[in-house]
mmCIF file of C-alpha atoms and ligand atoms in Angstrom:
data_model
loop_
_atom_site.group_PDB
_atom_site.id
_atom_site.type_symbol
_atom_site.label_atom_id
_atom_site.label_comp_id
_atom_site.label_asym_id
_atom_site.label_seq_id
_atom_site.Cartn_x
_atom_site.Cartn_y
_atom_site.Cartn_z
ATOM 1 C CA UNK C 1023 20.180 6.539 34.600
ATOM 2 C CA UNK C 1024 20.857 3.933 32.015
ATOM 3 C CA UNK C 1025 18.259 0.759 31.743
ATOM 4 C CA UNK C 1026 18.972 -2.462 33.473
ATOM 5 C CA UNK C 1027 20.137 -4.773 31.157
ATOM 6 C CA UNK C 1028 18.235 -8.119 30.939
ATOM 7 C CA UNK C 1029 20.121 -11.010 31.265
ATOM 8 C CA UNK C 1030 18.902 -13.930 28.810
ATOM 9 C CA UNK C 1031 20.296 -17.093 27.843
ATOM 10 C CA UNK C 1032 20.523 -15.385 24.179
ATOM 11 C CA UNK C 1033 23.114 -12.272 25.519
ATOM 12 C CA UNK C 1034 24.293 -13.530 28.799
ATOM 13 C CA UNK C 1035 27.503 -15.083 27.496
ATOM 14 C CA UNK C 1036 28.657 -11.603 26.285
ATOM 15 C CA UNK C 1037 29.086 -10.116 29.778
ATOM 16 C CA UNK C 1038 29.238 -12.719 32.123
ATOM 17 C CA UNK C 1039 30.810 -16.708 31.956
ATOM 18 C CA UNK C 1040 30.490 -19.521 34.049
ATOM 19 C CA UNK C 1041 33.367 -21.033 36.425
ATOM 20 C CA UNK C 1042 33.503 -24.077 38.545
ATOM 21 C CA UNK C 1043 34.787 -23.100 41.798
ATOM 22 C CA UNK C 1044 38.034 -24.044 42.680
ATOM 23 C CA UNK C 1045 40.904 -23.368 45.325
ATOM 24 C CA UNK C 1046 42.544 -21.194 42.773
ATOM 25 C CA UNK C 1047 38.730 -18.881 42.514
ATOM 26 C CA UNK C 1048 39.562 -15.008 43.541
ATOM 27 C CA UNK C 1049 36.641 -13.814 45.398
ATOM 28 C CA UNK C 1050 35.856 -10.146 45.058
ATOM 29 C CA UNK C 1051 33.723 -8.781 48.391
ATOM 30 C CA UNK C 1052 30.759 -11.082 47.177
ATOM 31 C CA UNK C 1053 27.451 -9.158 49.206
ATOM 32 C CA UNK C 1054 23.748 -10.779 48.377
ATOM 33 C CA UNK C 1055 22.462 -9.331 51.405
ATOM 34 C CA UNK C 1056 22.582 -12.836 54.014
ATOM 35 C CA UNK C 1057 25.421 -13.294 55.485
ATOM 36 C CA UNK C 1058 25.015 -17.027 55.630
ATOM 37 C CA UNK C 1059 24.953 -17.146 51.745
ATOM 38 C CA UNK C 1060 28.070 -14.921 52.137
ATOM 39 C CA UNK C 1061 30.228 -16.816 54.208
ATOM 40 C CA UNK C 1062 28.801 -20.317 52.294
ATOM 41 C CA UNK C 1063 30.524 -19.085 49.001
ATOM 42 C CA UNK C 1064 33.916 -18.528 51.120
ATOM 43 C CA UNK C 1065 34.120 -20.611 53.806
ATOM 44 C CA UNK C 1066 32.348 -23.822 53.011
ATOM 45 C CA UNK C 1067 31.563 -23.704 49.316
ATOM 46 C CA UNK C 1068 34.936 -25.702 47.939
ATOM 47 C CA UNK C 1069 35.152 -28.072 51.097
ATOM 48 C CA UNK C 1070 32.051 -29.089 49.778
ATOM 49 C CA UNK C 1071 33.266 -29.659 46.545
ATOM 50 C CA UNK C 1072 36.374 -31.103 47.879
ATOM 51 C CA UNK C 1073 33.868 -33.452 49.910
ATOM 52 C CA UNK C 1074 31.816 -34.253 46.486
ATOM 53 C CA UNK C 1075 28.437 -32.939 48.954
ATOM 54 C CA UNK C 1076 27.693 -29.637 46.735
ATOM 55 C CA UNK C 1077 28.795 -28.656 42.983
ATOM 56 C CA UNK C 1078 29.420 -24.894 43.167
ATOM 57 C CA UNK C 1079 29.380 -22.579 39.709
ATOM 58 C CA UNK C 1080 29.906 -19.022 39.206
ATOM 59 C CA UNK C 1081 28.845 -16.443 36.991
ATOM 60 C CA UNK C 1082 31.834 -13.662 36.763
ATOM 61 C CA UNK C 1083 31.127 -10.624 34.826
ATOM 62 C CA UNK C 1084 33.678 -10.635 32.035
ATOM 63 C CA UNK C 1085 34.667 -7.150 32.439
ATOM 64 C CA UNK C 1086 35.559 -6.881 35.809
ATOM 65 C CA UNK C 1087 36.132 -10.851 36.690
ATOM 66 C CA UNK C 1088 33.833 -10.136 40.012
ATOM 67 C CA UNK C 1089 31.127 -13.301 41.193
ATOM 68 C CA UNK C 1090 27.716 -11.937 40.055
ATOM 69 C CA UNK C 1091 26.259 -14.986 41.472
ATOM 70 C CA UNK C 1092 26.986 -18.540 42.649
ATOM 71 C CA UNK C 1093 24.918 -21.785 43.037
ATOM 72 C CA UNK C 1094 25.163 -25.511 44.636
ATOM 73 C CA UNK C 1095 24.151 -28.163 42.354
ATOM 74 C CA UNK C 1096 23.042 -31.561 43.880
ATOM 75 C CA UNK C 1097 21.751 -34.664 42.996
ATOM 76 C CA UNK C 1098 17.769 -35.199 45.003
ATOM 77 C CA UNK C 1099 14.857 -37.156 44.600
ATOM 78 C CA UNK C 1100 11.281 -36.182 45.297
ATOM 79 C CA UNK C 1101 8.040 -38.198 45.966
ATOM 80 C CA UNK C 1102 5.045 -37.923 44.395
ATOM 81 C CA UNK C 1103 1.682 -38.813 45.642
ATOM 82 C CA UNK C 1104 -0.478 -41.029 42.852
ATOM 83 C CA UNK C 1105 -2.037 -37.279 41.744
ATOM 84 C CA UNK C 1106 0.867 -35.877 41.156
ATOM 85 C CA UNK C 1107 2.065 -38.819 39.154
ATOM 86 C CA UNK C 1108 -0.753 -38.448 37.040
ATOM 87 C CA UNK C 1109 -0.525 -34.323 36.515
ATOM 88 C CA UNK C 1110 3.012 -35.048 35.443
ATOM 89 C CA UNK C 1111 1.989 -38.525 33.138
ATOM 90 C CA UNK C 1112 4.612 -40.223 35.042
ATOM 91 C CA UNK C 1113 2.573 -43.363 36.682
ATOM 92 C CA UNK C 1114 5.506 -46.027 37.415
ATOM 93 C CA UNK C 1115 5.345 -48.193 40.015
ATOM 94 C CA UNK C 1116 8.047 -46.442 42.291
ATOM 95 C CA UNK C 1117 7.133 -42.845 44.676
ATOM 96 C CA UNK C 1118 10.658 -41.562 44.031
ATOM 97 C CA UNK C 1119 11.307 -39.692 40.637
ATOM 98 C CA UNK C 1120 15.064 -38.398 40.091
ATOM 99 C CA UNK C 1121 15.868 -34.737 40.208
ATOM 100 C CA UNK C 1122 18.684 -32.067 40.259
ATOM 101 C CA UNK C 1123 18.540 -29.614 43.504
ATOM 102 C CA UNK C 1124 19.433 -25.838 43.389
ATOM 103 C CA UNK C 1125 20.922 -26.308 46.745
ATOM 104 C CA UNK C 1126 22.288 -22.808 46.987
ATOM 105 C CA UNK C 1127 21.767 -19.651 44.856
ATOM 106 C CA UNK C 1128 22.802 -16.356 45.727
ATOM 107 C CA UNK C 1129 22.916 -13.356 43.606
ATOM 108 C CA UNK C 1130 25.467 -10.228 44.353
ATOM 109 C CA UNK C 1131 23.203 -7.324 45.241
ATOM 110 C CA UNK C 1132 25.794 -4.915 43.509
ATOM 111 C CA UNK C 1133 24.915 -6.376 40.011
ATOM 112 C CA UNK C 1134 21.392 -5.287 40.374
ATOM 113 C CA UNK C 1135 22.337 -1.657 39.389
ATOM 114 C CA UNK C 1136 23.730 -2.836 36.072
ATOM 115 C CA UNK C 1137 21.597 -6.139 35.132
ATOM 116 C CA UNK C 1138 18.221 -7.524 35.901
ATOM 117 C CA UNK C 1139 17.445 -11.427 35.894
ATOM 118 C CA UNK C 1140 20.731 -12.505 37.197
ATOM 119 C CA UNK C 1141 18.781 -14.844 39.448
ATOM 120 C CA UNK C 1142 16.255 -16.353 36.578
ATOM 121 C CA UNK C 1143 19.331 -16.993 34.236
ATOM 122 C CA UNK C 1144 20.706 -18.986 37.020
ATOM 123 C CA UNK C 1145 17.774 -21.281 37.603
ATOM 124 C CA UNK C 1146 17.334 -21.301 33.368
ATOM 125 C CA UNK C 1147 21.276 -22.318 33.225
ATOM 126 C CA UNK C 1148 20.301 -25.004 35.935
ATOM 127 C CA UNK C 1149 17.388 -26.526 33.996
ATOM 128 C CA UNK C 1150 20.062 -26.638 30.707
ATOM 129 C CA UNK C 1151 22.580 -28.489 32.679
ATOM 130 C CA UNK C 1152 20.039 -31.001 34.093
ATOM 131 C CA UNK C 1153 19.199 -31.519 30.428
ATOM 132 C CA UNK C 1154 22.590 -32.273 29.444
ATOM 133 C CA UNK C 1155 22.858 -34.409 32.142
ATOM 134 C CA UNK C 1156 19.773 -36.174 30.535
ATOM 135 C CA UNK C 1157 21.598 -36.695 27.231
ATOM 136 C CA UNK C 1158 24.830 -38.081 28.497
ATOM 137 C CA UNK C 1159 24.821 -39.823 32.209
ATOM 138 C CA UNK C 1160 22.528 -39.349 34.467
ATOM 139 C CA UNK C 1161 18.299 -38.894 34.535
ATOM 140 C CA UNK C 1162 16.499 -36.037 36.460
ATOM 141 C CA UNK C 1163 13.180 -35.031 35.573
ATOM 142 C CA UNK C 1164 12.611 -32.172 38.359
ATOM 143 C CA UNK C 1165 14.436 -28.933 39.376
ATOM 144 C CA UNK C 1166 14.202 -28.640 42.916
ATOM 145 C CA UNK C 1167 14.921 -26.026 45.393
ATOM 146 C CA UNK C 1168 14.207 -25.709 49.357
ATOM 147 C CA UNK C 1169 13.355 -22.062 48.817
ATOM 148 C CA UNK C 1170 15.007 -20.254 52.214
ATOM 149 C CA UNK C 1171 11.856 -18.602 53.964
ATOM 150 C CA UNK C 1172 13.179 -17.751 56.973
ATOM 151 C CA UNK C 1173 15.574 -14.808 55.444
ATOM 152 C CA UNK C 1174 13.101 -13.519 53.182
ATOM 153 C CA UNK C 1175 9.690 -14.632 52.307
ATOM 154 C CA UNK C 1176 9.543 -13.072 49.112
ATOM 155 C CA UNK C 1177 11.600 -15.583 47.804
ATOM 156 C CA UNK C 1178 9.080 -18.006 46.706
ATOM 157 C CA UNK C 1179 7.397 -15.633 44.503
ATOM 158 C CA UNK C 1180 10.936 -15.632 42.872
ATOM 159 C CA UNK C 1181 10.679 -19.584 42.237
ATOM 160 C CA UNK C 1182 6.963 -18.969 41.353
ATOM 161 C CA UNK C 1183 8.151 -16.938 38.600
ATOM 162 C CA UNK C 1184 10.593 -19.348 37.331
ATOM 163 C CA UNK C 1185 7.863 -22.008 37.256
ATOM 164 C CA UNK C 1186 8.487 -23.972 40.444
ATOM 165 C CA UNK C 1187 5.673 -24.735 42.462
ATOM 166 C CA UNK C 1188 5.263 -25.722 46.010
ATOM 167 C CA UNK C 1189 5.325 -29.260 47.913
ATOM 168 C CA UNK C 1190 2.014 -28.283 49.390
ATOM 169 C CA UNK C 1191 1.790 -31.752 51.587
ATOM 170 C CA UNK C 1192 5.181 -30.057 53.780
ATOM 171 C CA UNK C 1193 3.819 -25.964 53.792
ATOM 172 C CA UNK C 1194 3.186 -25.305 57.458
ATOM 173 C CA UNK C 1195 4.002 -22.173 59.598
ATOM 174 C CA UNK C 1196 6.936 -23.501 61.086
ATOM 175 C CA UNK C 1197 9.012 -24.191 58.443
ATOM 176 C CA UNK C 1198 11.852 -22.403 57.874
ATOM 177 C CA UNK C 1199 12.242 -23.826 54.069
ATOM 178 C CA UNK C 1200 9.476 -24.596 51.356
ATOM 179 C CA UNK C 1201 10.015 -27.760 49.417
ATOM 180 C CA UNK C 1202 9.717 -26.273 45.576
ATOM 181 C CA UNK C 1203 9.767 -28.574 42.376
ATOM 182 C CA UNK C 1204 9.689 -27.884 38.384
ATOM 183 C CA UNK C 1205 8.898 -30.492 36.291
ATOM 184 C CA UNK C 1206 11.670 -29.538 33.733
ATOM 185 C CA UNK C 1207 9.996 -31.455 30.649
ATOM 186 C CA UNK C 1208 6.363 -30.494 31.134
HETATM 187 C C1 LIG G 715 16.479 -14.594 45.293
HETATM 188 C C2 LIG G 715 17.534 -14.096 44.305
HETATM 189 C C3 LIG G 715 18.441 -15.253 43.881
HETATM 190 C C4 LIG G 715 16.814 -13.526 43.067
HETATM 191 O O1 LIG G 715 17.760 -13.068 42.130
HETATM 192 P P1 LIG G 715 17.436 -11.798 41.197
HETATM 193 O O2 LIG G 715 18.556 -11.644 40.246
HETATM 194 O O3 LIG G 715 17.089 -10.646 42.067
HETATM 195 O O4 LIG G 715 16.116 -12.303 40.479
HETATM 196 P P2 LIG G 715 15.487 -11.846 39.065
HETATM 197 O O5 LIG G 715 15.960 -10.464 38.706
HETATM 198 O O6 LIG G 715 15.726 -12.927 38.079
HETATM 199 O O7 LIG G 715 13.942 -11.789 39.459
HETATM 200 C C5 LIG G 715 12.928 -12.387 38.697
HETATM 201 C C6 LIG G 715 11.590 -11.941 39.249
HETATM 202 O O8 LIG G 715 11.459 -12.404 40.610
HETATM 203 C C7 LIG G 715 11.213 -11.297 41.485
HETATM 204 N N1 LIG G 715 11.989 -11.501 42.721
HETATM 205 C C8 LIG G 715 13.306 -11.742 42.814
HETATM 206 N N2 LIG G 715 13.667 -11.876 44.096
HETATM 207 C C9 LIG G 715 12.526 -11.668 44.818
HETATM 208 C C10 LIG G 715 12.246 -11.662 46.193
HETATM 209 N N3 LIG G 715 13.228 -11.875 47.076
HETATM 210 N N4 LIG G 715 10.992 -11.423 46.584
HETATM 211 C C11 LIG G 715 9.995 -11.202 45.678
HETATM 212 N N5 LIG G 715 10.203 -11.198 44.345
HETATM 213 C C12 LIG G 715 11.449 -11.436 43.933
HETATM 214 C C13 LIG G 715 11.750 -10.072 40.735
HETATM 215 O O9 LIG G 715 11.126 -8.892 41.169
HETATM 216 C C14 LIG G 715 11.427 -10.423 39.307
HETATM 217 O O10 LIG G 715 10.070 -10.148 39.057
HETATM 218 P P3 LIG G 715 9.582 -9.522 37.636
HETATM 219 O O11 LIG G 715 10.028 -10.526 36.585
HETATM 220 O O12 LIG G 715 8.101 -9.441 37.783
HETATM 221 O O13 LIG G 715 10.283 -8.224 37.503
HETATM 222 C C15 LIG G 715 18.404 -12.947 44.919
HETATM 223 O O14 LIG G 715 17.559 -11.904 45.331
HETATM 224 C C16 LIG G 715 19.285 -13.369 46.083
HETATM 225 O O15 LIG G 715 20.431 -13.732 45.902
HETATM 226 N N6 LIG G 715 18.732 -13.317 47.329
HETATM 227 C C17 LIG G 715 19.512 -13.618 48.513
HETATM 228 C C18 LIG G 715 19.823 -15.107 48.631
HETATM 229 C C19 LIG G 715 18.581 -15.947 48.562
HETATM 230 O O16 LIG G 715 17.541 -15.669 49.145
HETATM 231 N N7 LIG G 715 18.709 -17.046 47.792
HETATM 232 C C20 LIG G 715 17.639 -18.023 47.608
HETATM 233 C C21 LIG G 715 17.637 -18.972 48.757
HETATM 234 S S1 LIG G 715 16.486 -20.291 48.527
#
């Protein structure tokens, strides 16, 4: 069996690019395992664009054209309690501190054979567009994500790894979600 090949910021361009969804986007049978995420990309994805309510962008493997993965990019805002404020040396006078939301991200399950770190590319390429966003029009000093743990658990230790850490003040049982942040500047 051949090794995985890594996806990095340094190699990814060669096999995959990025595409703004639009109604003219082919989808291939795009499987990451939840069906929600599934039918999101197909059925809702570009009303929501359409609607200005979720930025959707795709990473298509340049050989074969087919979505490797997709993800929702919205605007958000967090609060931070006075600690917080002063772990990330940001003491203004205001609770609410601007940020960028991974709303959705979904990786095709298929690609996992071929490539490994689809998923951390896509939260790295996230963190690179919030800092262009920095440099030209609008501020955002977190990533944010509400990381799904009703479908699978596991998927914190995914954001953990990517540097995200949890809103401790909303972890409770119930939840279906986890409120996740990442200072992207610290
Ligand atoms: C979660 C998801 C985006 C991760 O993508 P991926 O390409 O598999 O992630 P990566 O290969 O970059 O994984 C990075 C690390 O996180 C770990 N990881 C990834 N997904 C994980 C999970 N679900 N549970 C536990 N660990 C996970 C990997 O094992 C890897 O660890 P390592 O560096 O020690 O080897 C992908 O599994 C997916 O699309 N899941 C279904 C949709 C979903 O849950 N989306 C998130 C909703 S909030």
């Amino acid at each position: 069996m051949r090794p995985r090949i890594e996806v990095i910021p340094e190699n990814a361009n060669k096999y995959f690019s990025f595409n703004i969804l639009s109604p003219s986007t082919t989808f291939s049978h795009f499987d990451c395992g939840i069906s929600e995420y599934n039918d999101y990309l197909v059925k809702d994805a570009l009303r929501s664009m359409n609607d200005h309510i979720a930025f959707t962008l795709l990473l298509a493997e340049r050989t074969t054209d087919k979505i490797a993965a997709y993800m929702s990019l919205i605007m958000d805002a967090i609060k931070l309690s006075l600690t917080e404020k002063e772990l990330h040396n940001l003491k203004y006078p205001f609770h609410t501190i601007p940020a960028m939301k991974v709303a959705k991200l979904a990786v095709d399950r298929s690609f996992s054979e071929k490539y490994r770190g689809i998923g951390t590319f896509m939260i790295t390429s996230a963190e690179r567009f919030a800092w262009a966003c920095n440099k030209t029009y609008c501020a955002a000093r977190f990533l944010t994500v509400d990381a799904d743990i009703e479908h699978d658990k596991g998927v914190i230790a995914f954001y953990e790894k990517n540097g995200f850490i949890p809103n401790t003040e909303l972890y409770n049982k119930n939840r279906k979600t986890i409120s996740m942040r990442k200072d992207i500047y610290s």
